[in-house]
CSV table of C-alpha atoms and ligand atoms in Angstrom, one decimal:
chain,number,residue,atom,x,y,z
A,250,UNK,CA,130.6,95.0,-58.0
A,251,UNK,CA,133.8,94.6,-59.3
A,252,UNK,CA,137.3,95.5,-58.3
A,253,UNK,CA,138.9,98.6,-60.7
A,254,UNK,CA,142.5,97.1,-60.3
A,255,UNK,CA,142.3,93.2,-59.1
A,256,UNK,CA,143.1,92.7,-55.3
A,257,UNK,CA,147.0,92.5,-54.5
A,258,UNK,CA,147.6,88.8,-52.8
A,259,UNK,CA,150.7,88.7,-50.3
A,260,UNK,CA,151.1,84.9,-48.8
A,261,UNK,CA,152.2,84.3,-45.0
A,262,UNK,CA,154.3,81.6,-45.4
A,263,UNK,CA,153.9,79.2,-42.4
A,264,UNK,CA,153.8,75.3,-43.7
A,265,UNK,CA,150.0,74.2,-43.0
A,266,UNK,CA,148.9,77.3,-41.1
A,267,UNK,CA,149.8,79.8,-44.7
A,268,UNK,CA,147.2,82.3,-45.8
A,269,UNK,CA,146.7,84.7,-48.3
A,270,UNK,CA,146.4,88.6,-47.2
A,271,UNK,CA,143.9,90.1,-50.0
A,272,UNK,CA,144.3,94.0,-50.6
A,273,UNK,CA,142.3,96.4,-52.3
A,274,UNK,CA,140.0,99.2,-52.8
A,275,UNK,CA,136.0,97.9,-52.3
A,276,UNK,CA,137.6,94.4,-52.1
A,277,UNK,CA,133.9,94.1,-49.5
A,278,UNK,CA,131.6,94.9,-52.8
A,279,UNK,CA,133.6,92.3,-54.3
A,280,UNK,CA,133.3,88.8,-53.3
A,281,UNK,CA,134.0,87.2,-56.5
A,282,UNK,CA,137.8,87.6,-55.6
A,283,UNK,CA,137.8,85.9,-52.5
A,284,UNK,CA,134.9,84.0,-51.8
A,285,UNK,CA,136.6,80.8,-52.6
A,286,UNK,CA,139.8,82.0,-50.6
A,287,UNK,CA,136.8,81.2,-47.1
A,288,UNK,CA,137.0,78.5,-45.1
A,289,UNK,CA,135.2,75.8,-45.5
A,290,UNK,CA,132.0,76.0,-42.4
A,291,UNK,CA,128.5,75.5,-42.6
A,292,UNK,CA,127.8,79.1,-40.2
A,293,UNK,CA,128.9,82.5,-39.6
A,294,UNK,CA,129.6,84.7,-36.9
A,295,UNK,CA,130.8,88.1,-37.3
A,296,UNK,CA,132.4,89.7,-34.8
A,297,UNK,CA,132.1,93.6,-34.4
A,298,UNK,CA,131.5,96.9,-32.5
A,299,UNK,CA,128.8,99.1,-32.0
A,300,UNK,CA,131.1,102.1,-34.5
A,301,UNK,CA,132.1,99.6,-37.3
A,302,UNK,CA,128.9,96.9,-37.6
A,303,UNK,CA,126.6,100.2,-38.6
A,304,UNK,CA,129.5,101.0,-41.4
A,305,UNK,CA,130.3,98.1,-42.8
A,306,UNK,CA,128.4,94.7,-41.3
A,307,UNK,CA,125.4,94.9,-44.1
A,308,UNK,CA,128.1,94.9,-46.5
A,309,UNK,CA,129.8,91.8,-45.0
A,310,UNK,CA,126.9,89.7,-44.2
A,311,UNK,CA,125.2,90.6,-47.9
A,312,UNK,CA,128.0,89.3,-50.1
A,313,UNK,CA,128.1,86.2,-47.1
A,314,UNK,CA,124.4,85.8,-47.8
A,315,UNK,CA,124.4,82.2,-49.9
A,316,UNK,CA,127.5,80.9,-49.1
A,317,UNK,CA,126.8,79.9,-45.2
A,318,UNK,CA,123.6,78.3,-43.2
A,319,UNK,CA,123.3,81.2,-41.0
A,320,UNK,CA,125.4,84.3,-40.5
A,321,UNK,CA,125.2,86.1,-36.9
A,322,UNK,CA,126.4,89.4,-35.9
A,323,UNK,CA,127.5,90.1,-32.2
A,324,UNK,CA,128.3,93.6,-31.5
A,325,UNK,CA,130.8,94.5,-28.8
A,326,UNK,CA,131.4,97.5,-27.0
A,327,UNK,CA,134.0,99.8,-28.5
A,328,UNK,CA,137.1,100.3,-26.7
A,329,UNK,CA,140.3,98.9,-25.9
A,330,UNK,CA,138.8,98.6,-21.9
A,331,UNK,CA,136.6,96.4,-23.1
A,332,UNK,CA,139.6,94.2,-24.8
A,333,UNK,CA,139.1,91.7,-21.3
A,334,UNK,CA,137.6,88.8,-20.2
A,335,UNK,CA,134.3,89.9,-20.1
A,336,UNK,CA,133.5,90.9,-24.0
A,337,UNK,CA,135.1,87.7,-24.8
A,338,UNK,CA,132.9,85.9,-22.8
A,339,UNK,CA,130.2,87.7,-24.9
A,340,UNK,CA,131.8,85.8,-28.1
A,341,UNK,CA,132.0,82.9,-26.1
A,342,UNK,CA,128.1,82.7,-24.9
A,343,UNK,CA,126.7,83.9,-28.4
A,344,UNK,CA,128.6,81.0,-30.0
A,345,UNK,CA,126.9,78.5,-27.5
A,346,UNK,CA,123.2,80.4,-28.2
A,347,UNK,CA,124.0,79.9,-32.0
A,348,UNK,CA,125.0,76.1,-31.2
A,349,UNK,CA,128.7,76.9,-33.5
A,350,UNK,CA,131.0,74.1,-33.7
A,351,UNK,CA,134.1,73.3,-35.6
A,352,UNK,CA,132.0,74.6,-38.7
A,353,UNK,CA,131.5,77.5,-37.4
A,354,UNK,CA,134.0,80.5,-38.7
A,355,UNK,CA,134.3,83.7,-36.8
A,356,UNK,CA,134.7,87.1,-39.3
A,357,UNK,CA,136.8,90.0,-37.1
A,358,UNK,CA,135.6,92.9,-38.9
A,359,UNK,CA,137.0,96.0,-37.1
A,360,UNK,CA,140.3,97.3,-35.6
A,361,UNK,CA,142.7,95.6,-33.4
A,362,UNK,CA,140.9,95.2,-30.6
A,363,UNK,CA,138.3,93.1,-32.3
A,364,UNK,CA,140.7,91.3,-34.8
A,365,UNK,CA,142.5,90.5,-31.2
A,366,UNK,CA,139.6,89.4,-29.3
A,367,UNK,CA,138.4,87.5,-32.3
A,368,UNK,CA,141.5,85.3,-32.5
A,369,UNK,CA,141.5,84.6,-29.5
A,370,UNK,CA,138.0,83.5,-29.1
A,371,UNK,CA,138.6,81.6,-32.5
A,372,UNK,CA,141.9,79.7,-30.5
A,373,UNK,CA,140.0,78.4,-27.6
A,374,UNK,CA,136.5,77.7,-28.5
A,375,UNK,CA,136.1,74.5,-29.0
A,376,UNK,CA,139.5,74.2,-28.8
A,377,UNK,CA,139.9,76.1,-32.1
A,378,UNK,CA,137.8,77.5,-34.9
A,379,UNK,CA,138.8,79.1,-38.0
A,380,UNK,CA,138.6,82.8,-38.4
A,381,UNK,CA,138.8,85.4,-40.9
A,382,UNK,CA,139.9,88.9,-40.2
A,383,UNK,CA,138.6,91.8,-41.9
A,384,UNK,CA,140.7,94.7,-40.8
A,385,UNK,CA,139.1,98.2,-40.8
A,386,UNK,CA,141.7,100.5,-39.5
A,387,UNK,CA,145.2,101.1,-41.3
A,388,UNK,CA,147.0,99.7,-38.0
A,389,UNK,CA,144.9,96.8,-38.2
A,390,UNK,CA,145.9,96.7,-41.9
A,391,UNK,CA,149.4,96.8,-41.5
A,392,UNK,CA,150.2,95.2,-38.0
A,393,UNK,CA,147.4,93.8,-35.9
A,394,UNK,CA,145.4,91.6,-38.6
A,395,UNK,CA,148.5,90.0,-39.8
A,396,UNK,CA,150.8,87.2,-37.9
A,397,UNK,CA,148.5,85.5,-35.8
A,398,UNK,CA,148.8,87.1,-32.4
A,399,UNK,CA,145.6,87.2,-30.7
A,400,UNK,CA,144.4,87.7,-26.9
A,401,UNK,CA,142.9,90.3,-24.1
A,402,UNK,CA,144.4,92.6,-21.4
A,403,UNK,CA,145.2,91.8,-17.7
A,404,UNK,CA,144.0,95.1,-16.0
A,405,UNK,CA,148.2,94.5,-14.8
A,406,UNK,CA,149.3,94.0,-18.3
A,407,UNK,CA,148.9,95.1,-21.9
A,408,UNK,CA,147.9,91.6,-24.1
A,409,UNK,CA,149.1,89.4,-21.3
A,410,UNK,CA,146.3,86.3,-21.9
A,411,UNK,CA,146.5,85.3,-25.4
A,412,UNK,CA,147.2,82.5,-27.9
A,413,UNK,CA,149.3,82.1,-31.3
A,414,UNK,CA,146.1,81.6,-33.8
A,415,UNK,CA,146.8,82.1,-37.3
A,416,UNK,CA,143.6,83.4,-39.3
A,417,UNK,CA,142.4,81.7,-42.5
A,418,UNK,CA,142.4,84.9,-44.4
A,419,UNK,CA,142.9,88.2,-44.2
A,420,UNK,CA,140.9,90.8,-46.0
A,421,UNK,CA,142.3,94.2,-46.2
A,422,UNK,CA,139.8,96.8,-47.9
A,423,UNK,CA,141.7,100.0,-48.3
A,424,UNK,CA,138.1,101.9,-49.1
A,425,UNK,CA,137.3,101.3,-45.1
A,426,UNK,CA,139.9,103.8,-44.0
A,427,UNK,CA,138.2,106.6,-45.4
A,428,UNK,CA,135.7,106.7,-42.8
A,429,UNK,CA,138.4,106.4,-39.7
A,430,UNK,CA,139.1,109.1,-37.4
A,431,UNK,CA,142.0,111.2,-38.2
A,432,UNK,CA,143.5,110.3,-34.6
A,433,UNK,CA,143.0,106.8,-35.8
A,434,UNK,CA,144.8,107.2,-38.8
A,435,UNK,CA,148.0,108.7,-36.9
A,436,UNK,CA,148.1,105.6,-35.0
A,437,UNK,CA,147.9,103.3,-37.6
A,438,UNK,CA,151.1,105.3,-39.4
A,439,UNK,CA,152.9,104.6,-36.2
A,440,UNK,CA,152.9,101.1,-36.7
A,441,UNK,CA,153.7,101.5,-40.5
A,442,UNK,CA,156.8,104.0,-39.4
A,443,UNK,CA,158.3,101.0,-37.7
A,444,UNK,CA,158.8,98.9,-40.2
A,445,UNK,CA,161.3,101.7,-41.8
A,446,UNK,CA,164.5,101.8,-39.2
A,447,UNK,CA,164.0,98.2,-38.2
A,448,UNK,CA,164.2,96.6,-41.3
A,449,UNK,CA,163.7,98.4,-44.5
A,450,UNK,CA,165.5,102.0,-45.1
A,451,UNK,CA,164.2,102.3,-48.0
A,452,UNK,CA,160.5,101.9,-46.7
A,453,UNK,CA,161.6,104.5,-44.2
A,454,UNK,CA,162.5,107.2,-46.9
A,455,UNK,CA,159.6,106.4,-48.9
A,456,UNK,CA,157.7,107.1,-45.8
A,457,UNK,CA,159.1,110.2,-45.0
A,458,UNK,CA,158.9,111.7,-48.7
A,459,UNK,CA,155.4,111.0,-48.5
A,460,UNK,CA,154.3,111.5,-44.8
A,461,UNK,CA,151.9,114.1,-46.1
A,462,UNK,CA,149.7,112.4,-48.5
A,463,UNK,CA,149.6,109.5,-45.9
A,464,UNK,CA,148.0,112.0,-43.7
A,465,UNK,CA,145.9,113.1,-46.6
A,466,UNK,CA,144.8,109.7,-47.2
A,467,UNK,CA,145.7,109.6,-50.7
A,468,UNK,CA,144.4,105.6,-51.7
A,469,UNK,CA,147.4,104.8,-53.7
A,470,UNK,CA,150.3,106.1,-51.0
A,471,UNK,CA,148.3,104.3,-48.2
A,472,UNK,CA,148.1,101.1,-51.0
A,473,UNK,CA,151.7,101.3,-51.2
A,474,UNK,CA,152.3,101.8,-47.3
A,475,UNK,CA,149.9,98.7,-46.3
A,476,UNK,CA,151.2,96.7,-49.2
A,477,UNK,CA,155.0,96.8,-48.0
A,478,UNK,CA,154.0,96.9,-44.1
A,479,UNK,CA,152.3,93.8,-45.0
A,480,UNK,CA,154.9,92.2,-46.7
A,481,UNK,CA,157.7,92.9,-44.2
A,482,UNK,CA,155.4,91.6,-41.5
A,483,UNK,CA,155.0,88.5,-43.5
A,484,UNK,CA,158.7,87.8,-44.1
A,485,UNK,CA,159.3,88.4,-40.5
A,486,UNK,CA,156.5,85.9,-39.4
A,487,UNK,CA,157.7,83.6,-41.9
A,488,UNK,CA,160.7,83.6,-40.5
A,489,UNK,CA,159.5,83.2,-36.3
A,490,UNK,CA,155.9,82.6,-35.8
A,491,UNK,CA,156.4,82.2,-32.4
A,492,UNK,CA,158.7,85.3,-31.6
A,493,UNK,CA,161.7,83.4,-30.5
A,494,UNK,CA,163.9,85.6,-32.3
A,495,UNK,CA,163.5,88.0,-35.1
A,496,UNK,CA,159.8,88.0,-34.8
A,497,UNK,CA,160.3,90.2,-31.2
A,498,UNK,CA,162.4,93.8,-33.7
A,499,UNK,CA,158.6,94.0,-34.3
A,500,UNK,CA,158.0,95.5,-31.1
A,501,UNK,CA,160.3,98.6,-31.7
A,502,UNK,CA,158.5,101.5,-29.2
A,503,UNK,CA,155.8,98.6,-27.6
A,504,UNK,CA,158.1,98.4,-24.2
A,505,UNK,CA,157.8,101.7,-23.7
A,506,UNK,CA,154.6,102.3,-25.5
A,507,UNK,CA,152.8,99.2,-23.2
A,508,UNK,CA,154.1,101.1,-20.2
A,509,UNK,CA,152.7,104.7,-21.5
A,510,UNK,CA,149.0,102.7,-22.1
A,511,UNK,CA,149.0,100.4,-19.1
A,512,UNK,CA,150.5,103.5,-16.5
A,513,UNK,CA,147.4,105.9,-18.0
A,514,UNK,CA,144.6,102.9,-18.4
A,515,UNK,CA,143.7,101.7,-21.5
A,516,UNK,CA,142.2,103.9,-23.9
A,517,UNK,CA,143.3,107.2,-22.7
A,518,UNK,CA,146.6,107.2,-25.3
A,519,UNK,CA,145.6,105.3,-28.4
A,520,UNK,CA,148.0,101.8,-28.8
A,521,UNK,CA,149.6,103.4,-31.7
A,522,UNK,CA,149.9,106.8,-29.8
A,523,UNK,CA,152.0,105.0,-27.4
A,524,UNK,CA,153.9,103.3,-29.7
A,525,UNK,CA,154.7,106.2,-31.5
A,526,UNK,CA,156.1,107.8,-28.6
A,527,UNK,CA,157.7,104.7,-27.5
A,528,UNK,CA,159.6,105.0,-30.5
A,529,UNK,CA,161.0,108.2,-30.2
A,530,UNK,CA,162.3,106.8,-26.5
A,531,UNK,CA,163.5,103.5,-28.2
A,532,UNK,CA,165.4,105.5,-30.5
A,533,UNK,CA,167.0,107.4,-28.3
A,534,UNK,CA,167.8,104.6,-26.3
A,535,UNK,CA,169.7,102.8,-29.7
A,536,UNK,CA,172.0,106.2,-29.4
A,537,UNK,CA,172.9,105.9,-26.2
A,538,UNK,CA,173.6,102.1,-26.1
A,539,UNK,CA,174.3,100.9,-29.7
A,540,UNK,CA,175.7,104.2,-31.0
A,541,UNK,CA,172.5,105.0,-33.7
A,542,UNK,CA,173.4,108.0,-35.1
A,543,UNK,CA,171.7,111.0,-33.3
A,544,UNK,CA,170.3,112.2,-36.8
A,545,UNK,CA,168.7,109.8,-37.4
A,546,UNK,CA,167.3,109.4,-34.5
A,547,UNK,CA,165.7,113.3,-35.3
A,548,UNK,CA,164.6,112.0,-38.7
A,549,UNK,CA,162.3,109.3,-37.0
A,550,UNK,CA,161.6,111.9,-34.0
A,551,UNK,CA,160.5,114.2,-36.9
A,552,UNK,CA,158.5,111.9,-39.3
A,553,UNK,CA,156.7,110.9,-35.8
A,554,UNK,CA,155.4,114.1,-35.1
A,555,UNK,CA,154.7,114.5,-38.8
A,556,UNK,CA,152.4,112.0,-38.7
A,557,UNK,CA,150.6,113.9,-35.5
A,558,UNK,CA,151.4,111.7,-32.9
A,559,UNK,CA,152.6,112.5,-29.5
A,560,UNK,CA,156.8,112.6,-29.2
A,561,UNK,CA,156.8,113.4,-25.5
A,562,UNK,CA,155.0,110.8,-23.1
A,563,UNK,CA,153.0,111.2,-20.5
A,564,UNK,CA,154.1,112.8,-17.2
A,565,UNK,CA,154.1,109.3,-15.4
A,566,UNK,CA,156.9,108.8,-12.3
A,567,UNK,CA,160.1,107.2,-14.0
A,568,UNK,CA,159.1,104.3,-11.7
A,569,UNK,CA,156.4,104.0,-12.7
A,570,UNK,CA,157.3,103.5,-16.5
A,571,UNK,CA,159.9,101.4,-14.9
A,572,UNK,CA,157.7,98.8,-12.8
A,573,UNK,CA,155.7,98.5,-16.2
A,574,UNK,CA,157.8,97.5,-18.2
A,575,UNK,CA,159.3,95.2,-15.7
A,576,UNK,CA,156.1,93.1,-16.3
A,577,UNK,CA,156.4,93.4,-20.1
A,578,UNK,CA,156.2,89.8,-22.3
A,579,UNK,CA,160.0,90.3,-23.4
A,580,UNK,CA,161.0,90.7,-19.9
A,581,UNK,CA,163.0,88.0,-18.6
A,582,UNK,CA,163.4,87.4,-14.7
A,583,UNK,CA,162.2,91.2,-14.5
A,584,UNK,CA,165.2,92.2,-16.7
A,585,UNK,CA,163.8,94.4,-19.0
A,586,UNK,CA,164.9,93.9,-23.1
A,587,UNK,CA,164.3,96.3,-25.9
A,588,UNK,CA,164.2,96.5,-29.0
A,589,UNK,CA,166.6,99.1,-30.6
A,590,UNK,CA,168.0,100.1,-33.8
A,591,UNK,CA,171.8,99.5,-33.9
A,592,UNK,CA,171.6,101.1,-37.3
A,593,UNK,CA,169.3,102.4,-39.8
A,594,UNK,CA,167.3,99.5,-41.4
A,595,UNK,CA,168.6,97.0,-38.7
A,596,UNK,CA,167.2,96.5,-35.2
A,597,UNK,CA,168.6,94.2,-31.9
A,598,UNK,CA,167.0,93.1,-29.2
A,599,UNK,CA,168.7,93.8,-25.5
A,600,UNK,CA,169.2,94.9,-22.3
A,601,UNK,CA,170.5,98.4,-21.5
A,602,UNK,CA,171.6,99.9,-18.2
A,603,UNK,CA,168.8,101.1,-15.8
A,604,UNK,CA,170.3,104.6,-15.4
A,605,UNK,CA,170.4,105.3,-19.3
A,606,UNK,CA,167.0,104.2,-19.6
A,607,UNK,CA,165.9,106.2,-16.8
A,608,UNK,CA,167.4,109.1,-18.1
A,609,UNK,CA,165.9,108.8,-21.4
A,610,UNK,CA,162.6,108.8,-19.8
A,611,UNK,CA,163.1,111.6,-18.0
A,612,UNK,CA,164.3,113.4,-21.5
A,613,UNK,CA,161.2,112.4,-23.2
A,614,UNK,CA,158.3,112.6,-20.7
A,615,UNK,CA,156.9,116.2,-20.1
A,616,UNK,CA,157.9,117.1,-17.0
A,617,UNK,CA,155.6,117.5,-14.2
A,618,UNK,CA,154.6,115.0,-12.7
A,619,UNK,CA,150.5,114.7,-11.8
B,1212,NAD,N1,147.9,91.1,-32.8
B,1212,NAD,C1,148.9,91.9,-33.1
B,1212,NAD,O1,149.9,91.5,-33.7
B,1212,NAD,C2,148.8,93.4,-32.7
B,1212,NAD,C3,149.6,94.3,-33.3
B,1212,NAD,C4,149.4,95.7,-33.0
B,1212,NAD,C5,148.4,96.1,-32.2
B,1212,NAD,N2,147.6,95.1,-31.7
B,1212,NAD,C6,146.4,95.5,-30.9
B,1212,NAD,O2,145.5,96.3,-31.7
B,1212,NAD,C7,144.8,97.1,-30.9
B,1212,NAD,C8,144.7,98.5,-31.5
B,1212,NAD,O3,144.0,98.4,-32.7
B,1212,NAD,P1,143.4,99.6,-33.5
B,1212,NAD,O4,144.3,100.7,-33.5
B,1212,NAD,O5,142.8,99.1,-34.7
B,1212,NAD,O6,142.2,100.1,-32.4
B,1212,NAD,P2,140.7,99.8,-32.3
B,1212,NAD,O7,140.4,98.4,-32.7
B,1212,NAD,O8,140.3,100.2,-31.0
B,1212,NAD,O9,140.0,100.7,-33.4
B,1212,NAD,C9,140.2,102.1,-33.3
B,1212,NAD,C10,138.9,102.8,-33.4
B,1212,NAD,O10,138.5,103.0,-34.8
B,1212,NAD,C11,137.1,102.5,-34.9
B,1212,NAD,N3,137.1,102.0,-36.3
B,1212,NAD,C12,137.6,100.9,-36.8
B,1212,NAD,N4,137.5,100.9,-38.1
B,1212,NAD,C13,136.8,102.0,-38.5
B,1212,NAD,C14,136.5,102.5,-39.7
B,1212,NAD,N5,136.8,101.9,-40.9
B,1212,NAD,N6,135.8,103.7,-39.7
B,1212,NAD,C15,135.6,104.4,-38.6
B,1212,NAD,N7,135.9,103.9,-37.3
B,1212,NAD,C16,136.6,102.7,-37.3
B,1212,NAD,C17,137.0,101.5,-33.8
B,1212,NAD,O11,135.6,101.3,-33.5
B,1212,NAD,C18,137.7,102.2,-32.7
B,1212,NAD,O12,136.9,103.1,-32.1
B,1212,NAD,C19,145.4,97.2,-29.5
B,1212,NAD,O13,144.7,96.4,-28.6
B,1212,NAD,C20,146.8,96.5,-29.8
B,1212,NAD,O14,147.2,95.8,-28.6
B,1212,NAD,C21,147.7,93.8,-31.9
């Protein structure tokens, strides 16, 4: 099959470790515009789950078929609860029954949870393997598959084991996210609402004149919202692989939002669900301590629950939220830093006073506590 517009190609530029991100509609049925973007190995594993290997792994392995030795399928449990050590064991002993080595390369096909657990798997076995991701959910698409963060949860902490592992590839194919859940869908706009008030205004009123055929899942205004999602991400990467600096306004909402998922247990608010709420806290935060303006902190409150994700968080002790996100990566010595917009387009990261913080908690969780 072929492509009805050719795929768009955005580069992540990182010296050795660049790759190309591929994007496009049936870019799966059409291997003629990537197959010589793959890695050069002998075998084949791809990684999946037991919703998106049904959909979409017959696909992948066909227009494989001829280019590798063998090509496996491992099938993992669906859930972020199962993003721990003991599905990426599974990875881990399949690899060994399949006798992979260094010529072995690992496809991610799935969400975030696999393209995590994936990369990860790809970073240690064998000390390092090359990997592919094949992102099926729009946050995948424009966050998770992109940038080279990879790892599991610590029951104690959100992504707390993990390694810096750049994929070979990454291959976006926009038809995939007609078959995702409309909840998933909201959580992947979270992720793409970011990008707006910490870097891009422009992205940001794009987004919100066309919130609505996002929702619908019209192809060419999700095209247009992975396309420039990926392309920030990219220049921001560029810029701090390693997140010693810039790299970390990417986390706009994930202090708060890694408190919201680890405080309920994973899987109960969607990552993207928390993040979305996390936001609307983060925001509010930027007002009280860098002065945002308070409407535009109501424009991102608004597009937020626009999209259909949750603006209050849950009804968790402020504490609680607290002792989380004391334990958060971009804590430092148990002082807590966030990110926050000091004005539209531009984002800082910093500490803030523990009463403001609490307060602002206490403003945007619902009430009672259970
Ligand atoms: N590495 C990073 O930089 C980074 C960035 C953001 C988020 N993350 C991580 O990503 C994870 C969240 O990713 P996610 O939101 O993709 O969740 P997910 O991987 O759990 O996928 C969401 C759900 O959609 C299903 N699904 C996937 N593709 C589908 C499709 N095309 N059709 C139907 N169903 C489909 C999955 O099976 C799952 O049930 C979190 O663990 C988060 O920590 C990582």
């Amino acid at each position: 099959m072929s492509l009805r517009h050719p795929p768009e190609q955005i580069r992540i530029q990182l010296g050795a470790r660049s790759y190309p991100i591929l994007l496009g509609e049936g870019l799966l049925g059409a291997p003629d515009s990537w197959q010589e973007l793959l890695p050069d190995a002998s075998a084949a594993l791809i990684v999946s789950n037991t919703t998106v290997a049904p959909l979409y792994a017959d696909a992948l392995r066909q227009e494989l078929s001829g280019r590798f030795r063998s090509i496996d399928l491992i099938e993992l449990p669906d859930g972020e609860q199962y993003k721990n050590w003991e599905t990426l064991n599974r990875i881990f002993d399949r690899l060994i029954g399949m006798h992979g080595d260094r010529s072995t390369v690992l496809f991610a096909l799935g969400g975030g949870v696999v393209g995590d657990m994936t990369g990860f798997a790809a970073a240690s076995y064998m000390r390092g393997i090359p990997f592919v991701q094949v992102p099926t959910t729009l946050l995948a698409q424009v966050d998770s598959s992109v940038g080279g963060k990879t790892g599991i949860n610590h029951p104690r902490g959100k992504n707390m084991i993990g390694a810096f592992y750049q994929p070979h590839l990454v291959l976006c194919d926009l038809a995939t996210l007609q078959t995702l859940p409309d909840r998933e869908l909201s959580a992947g706009l979270a992720e793409i609402i970011k990008y707006g008030p910490i870097y891009d205004l422009a992205f940001f009123d794009w987004v919100e004149a066309n919130i609505d055929r996002l929702t619908a899942r019209d192809p060419a205004a999700l095209a247009h919202a992975v396309k420039r999602s990926c392309e920030i991400k990219a220049e921001v990467v560029g810029l701090d692989e390693r997140e010693g600096g810039v790299r970390a306004i990417l986390n706009f909402g994930h202090t708060f939002g890694h408190a919201i998922e680890a405080g309920l247990g994973y899987g109960k608010w969607l990552h993207g669900e928390a993040v979305g709420c996390g936001m609307v806290m983060a925001a509010r935060l930027s007002a009280e301590v860098c002065g945002l303006d308070a409407g535009f902190v109501r424009r991102v409150e608004e597009l937020i629950r626009r999209a259909g994700l949750p603006v209050r968080g849950p009804a968790l002790e402020v504490d609680r939220y607290l002792e989380l996100m004391r334990s958060d990566k971009k804590a430092q010595a148990g002082e807590i830093r966030f990110v926050m917009v000091d004005r539209p387009g531009s984002a800082v990261t910093r500490t803030a006073p523990e009463d403001v913080v609490r307060q602002v908690i206490a403003d945007c969780r619902i009430a009672e506590v259970a």
